[in-house]
mmCIF file of C-alpha atoms in Angstrom:
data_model
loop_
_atom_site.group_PDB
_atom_site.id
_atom_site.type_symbol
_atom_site.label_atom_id
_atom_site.label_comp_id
_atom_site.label_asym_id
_atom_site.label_seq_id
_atom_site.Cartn_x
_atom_site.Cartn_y
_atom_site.Cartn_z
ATOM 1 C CA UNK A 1 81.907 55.134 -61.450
ATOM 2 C CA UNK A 2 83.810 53.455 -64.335
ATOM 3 C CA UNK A 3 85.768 55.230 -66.991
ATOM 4 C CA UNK A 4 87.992 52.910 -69.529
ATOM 5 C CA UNK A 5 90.871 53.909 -71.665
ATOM 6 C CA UNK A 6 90.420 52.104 -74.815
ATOM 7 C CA UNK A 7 93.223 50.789 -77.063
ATOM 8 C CA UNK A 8 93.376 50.024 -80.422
ATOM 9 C CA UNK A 9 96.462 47.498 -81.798
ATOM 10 C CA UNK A 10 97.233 47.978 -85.618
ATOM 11 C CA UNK A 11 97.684 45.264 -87.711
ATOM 12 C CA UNK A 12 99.998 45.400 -90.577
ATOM 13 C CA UNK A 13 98.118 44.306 -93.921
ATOM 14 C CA UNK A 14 99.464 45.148 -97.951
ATOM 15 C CA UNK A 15 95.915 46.435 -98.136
ATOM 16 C CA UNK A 16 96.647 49.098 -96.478
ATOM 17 C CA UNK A 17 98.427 51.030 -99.369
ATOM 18 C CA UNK A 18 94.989 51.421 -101.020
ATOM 19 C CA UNK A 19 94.202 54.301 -101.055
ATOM 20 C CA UNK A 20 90.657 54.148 -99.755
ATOM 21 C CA UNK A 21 92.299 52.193 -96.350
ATOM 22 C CA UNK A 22 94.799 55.315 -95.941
ATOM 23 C CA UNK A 23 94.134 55.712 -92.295
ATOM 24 C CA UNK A 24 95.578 52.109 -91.611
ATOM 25 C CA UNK A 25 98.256 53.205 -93.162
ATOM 26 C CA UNK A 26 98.966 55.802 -90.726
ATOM 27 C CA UNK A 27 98.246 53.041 -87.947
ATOM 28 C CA UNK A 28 101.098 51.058 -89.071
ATOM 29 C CA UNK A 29 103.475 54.407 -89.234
ATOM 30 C CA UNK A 30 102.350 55.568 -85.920
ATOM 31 C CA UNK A 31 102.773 52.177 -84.314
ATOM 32 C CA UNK A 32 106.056 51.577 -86.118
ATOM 33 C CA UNK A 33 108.024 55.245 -85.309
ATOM 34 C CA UNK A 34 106.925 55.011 -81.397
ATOM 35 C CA UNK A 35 107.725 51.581 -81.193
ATOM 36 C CA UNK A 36 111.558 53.055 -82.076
ATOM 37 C CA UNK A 37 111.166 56.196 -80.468
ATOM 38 C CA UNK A 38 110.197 54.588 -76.868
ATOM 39 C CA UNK A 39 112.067 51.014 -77.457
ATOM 40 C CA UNK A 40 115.514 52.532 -75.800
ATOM 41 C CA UNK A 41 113.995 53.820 -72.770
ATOM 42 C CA UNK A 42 111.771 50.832 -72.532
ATOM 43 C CA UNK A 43 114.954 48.812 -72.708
ATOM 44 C CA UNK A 44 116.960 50.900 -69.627
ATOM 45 C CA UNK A 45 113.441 51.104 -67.912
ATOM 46 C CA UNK A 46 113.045 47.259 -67.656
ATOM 47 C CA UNK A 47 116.399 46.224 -67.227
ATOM 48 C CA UNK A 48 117.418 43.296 -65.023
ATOM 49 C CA UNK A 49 119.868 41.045 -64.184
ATOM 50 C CA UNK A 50 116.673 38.386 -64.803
ATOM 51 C CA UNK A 51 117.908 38.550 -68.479
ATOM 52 C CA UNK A 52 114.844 36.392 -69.368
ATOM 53 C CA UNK A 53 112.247 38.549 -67.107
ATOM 54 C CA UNK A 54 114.223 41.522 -69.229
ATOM 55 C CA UNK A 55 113.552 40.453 -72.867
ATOM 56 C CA UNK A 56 110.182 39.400 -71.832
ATOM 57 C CA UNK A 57 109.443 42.768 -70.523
ATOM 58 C CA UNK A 58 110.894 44.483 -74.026
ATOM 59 C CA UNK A 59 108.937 41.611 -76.143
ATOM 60 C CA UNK A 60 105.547 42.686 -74.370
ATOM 61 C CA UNK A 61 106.409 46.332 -74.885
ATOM 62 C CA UNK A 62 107.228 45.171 -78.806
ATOM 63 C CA UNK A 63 104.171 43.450 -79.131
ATOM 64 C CA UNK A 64 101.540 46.394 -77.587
ATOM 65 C CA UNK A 65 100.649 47.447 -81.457
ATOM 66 C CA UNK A 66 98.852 50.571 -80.033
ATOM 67 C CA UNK A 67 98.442 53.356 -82.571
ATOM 68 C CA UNK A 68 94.903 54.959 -81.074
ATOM 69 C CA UNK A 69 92.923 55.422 -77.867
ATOM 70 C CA UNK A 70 89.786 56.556 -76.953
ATOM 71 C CA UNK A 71 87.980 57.760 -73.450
ATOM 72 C CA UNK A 72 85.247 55.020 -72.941
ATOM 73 C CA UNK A 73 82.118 56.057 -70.641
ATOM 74 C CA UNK A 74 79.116 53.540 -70.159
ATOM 75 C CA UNK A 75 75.542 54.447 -70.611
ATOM 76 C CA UNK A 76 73.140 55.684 -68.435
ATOM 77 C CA UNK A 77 72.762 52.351 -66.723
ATOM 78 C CA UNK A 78 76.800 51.753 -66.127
ATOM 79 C CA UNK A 79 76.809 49.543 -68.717
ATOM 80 C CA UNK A 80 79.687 48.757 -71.433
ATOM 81 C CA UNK A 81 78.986 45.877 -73.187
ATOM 82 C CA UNK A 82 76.569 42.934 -73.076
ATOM 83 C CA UNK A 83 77.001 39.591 -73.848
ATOM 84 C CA UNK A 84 74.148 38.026 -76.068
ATOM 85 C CA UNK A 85 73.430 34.468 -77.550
ATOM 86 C CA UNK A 86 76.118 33.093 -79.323
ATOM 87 C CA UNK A 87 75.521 32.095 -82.927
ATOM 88 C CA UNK A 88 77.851 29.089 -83.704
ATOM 89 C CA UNK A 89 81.273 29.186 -82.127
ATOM 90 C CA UNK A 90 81.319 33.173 -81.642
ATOM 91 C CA UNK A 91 79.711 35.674 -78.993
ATOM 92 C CA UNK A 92 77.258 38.640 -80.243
ATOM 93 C CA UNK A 93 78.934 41.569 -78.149
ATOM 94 C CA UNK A 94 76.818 44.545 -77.922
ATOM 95 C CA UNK A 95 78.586 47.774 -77.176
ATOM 96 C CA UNK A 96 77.290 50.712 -75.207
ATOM 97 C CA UNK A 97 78.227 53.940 -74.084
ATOM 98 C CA UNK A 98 80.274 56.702 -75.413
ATOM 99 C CA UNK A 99 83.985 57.156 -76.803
ATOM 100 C CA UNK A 100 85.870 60.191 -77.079
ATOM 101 C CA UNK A 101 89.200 61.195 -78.663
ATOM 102 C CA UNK A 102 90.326 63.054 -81.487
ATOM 103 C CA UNK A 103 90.515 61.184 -84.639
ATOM 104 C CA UNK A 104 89.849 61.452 -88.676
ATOM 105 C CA UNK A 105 88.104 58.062 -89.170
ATOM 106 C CA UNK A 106 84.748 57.654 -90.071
ATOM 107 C CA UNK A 107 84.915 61.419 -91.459
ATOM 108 C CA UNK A 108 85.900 62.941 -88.189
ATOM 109 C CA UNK A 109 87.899 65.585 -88.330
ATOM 110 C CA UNK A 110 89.313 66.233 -84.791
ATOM 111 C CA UNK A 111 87.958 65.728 -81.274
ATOM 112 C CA UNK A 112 84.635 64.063 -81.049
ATOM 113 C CA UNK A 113 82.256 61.847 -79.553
ATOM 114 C CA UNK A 114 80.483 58.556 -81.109
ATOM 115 C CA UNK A 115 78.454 55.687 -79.777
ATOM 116 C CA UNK A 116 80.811 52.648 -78.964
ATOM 117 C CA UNK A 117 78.885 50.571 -80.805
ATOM 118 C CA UNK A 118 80.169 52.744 -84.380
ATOM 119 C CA UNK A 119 84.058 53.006 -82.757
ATOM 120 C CA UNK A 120 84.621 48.778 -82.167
ATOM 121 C CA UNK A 121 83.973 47.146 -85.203
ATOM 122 C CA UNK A 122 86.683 45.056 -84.533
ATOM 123 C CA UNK A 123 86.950 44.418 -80.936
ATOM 124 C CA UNK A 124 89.354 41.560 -81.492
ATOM 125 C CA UNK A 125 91.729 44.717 -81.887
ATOM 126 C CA UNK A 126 91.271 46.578 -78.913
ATOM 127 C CA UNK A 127 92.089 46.538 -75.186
ATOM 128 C CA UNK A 128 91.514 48.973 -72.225
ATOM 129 C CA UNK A 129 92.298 49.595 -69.007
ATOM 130 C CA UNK A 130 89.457 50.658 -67.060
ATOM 131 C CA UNK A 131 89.309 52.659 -63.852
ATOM 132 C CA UNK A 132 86.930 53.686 -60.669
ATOM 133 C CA UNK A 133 86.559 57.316 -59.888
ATOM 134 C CA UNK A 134 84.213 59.629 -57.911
ATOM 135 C CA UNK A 135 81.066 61.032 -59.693
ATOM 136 C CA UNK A 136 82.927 64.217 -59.434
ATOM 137 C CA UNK A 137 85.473 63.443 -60.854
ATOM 138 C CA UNK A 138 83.707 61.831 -63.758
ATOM 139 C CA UNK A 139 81.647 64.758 -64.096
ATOM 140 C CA UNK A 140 84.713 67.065 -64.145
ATOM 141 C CA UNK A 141 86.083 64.638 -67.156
ATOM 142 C CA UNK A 142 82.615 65.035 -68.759
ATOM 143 C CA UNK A 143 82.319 68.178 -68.961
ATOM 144 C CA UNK A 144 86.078 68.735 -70.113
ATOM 145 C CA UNK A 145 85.676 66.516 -72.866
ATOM 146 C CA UNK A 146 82.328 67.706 -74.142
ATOM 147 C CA UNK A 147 84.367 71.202 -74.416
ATOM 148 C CA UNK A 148 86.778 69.913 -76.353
ATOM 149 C CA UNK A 149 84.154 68.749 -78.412
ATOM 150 C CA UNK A 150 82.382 71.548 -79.004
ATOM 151 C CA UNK A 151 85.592 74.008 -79.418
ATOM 152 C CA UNK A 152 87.226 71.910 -81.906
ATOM 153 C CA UNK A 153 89.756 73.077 -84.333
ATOM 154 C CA UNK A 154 90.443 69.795 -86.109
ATOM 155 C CA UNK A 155 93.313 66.830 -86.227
ATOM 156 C CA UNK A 156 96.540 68.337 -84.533
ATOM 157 C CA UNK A 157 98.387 67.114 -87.481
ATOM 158 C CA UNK A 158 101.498 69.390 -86.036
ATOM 159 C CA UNK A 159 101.491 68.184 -82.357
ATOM 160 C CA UNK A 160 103.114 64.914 -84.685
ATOM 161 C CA UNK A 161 106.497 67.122 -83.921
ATOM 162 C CA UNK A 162 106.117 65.679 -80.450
ATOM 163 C CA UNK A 163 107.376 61.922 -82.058
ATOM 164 C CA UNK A 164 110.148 64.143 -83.641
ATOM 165 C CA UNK A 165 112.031 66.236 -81.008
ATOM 166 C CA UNK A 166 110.285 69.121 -82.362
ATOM 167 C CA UNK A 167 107.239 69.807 -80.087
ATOM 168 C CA UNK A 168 108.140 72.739 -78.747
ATOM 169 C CA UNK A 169 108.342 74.090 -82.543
ATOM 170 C CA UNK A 170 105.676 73.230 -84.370
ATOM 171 C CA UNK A 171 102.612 73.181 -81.916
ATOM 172 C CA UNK A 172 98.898 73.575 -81.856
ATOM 173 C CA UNK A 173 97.474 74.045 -78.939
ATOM 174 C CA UNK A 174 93.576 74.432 -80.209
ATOM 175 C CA UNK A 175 94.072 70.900 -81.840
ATOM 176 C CA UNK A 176 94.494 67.254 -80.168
ATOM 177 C CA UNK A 177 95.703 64.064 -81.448
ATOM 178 C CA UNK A 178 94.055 60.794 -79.945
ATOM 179 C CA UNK A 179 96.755 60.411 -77.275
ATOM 180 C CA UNK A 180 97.306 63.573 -75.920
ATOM 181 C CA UNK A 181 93.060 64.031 -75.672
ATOM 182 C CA UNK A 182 92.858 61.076 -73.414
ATOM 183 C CA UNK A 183 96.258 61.602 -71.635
ATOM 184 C CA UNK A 184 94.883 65.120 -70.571
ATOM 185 C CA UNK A 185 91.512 63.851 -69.509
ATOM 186 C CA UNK A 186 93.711 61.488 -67.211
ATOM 187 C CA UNK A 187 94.940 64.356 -65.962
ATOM 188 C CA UNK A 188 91.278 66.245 -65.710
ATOM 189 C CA UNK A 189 89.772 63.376 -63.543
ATOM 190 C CA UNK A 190 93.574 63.028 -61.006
ATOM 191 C CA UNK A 191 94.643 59.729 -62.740
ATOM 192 C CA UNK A 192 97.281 61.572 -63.311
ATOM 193 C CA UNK A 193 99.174 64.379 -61.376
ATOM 194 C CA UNK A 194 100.975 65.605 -64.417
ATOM 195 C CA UNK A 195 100.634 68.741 -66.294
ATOM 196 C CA UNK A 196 98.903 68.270 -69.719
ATOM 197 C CA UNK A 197 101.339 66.728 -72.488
ATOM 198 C CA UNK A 198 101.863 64.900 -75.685
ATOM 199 C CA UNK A 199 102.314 61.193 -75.609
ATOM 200 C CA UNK A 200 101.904 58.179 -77.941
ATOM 201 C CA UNK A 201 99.545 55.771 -77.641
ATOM 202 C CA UNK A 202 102.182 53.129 -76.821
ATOM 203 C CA UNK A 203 103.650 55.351 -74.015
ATOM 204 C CA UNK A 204 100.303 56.795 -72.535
ATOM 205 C CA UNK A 205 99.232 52.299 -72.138
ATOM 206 C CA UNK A 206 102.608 52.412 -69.965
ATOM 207 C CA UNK A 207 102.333 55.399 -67.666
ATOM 208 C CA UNK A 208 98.474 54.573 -67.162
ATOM 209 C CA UNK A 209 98.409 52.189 -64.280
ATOM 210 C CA UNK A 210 96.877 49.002 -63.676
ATOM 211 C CA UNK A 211 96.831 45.899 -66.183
ATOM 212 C CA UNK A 212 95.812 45.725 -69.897
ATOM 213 C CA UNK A 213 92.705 43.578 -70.576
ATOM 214 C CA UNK A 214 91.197 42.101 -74.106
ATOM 215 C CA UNK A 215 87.921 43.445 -74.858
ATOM 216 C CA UNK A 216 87.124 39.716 -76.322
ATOM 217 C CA UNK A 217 89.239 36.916 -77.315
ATOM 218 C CA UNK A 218 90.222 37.051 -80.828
#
């Protein structure tokens, strides 16, 4: 069975400093602070004596905008997207399935589950990596996540201390942010032999395996 980890790149735009587009705002600072938080380890991580395979390596890392992610399951007939007739130059996508994470768009206030066709309303914005696992693990991962769901306490706006050096201070275990959700549902279906933990978007699309793809062309 299928499972994809879907990302979502932010894109800076002076719009965002209305104040009814706040939560792009908060794209562009979460992209911006892990972009500097990770960058140095990123740096010593990729190092070569390839100087050009080097800065290549740190210009990809740059250029991975990722400031949310989401758990991505298909429908009932394994199904994520379809294809439909093109009208003029550009494919009609339709999305299927369900997303999970913990977010405050659309009114959400925490962890929570919508259709994919309400989470990509711009999917020349997002990319996923997508993985095959058992239907027990996937059922494990199911019923984790629904749990989550139904227990939530809201947005872990203070698991932010993570990005800060101060997650072992100001904590809250009841609560998730996006990353940490679908980092720990890695973990739930053995992508991951890690204990649970908080990560950034940016770092959790490096330590998941396997290469980034486009949901469509943009």
């Amino acid at each position: 069975m299928k499972v994809r980890f879907l990302f979502y790149k932010a894109k800076f735009e002076w719009r965002s400093f209305l104040k009814t587009r706040k939560i792009h705002l908060i794209d562009d600072a979460i992209n911006v602070w892990t972009l500097l938080i990770n960058l140095p380890g990123v740096v010593w991580q990729e190092r070569s004596w390839n100087v050009k395979k080097w800065g290549k390596a740190v210009w990809q890392f740059i250029k991975e905008c990722y400031s949310h992610v989401e758990v991505w399951l298909p429908d009932e007939y394994g199904r994520f997207y379809d294809e439909a007739e093109s009208l003029g130059h550009f494919p009609v996508h339709a999305y299927f399935g369900t997303c999970y994470t913990s977010t405050m768009r659309d009114d959400e206030k925490g962890t929570c589950s919508r259709p994919a066709s309400e989470v990509i309303k711009h999917p020349e914005r997002w990319e996923y990596k997508e993985f095959d696992i058992t239907p027990w693990q996937y059922h494990i991962g199911l019923v984790w996540m629904q749990k989550q769901v139904k227990l939530n306490k809201g947005y872990g706006f203070k698991n932010y201390g993570r990005f800060f050096g101060l997650g072992k201070i100001i904590y809250d275990r009841w609560k998730n942010i996006c990353s940490q959700f679908t980092h720990n549902y890695a973990v739930m279906v053995f992508i991951f032999s890690m204990p649970f933990k908080i990560v950034s978007p940016r770092r959790l699309s490096r330590l998941l395996p396997g290469k980034m793809q486009r949901l469509i062309d943009a």
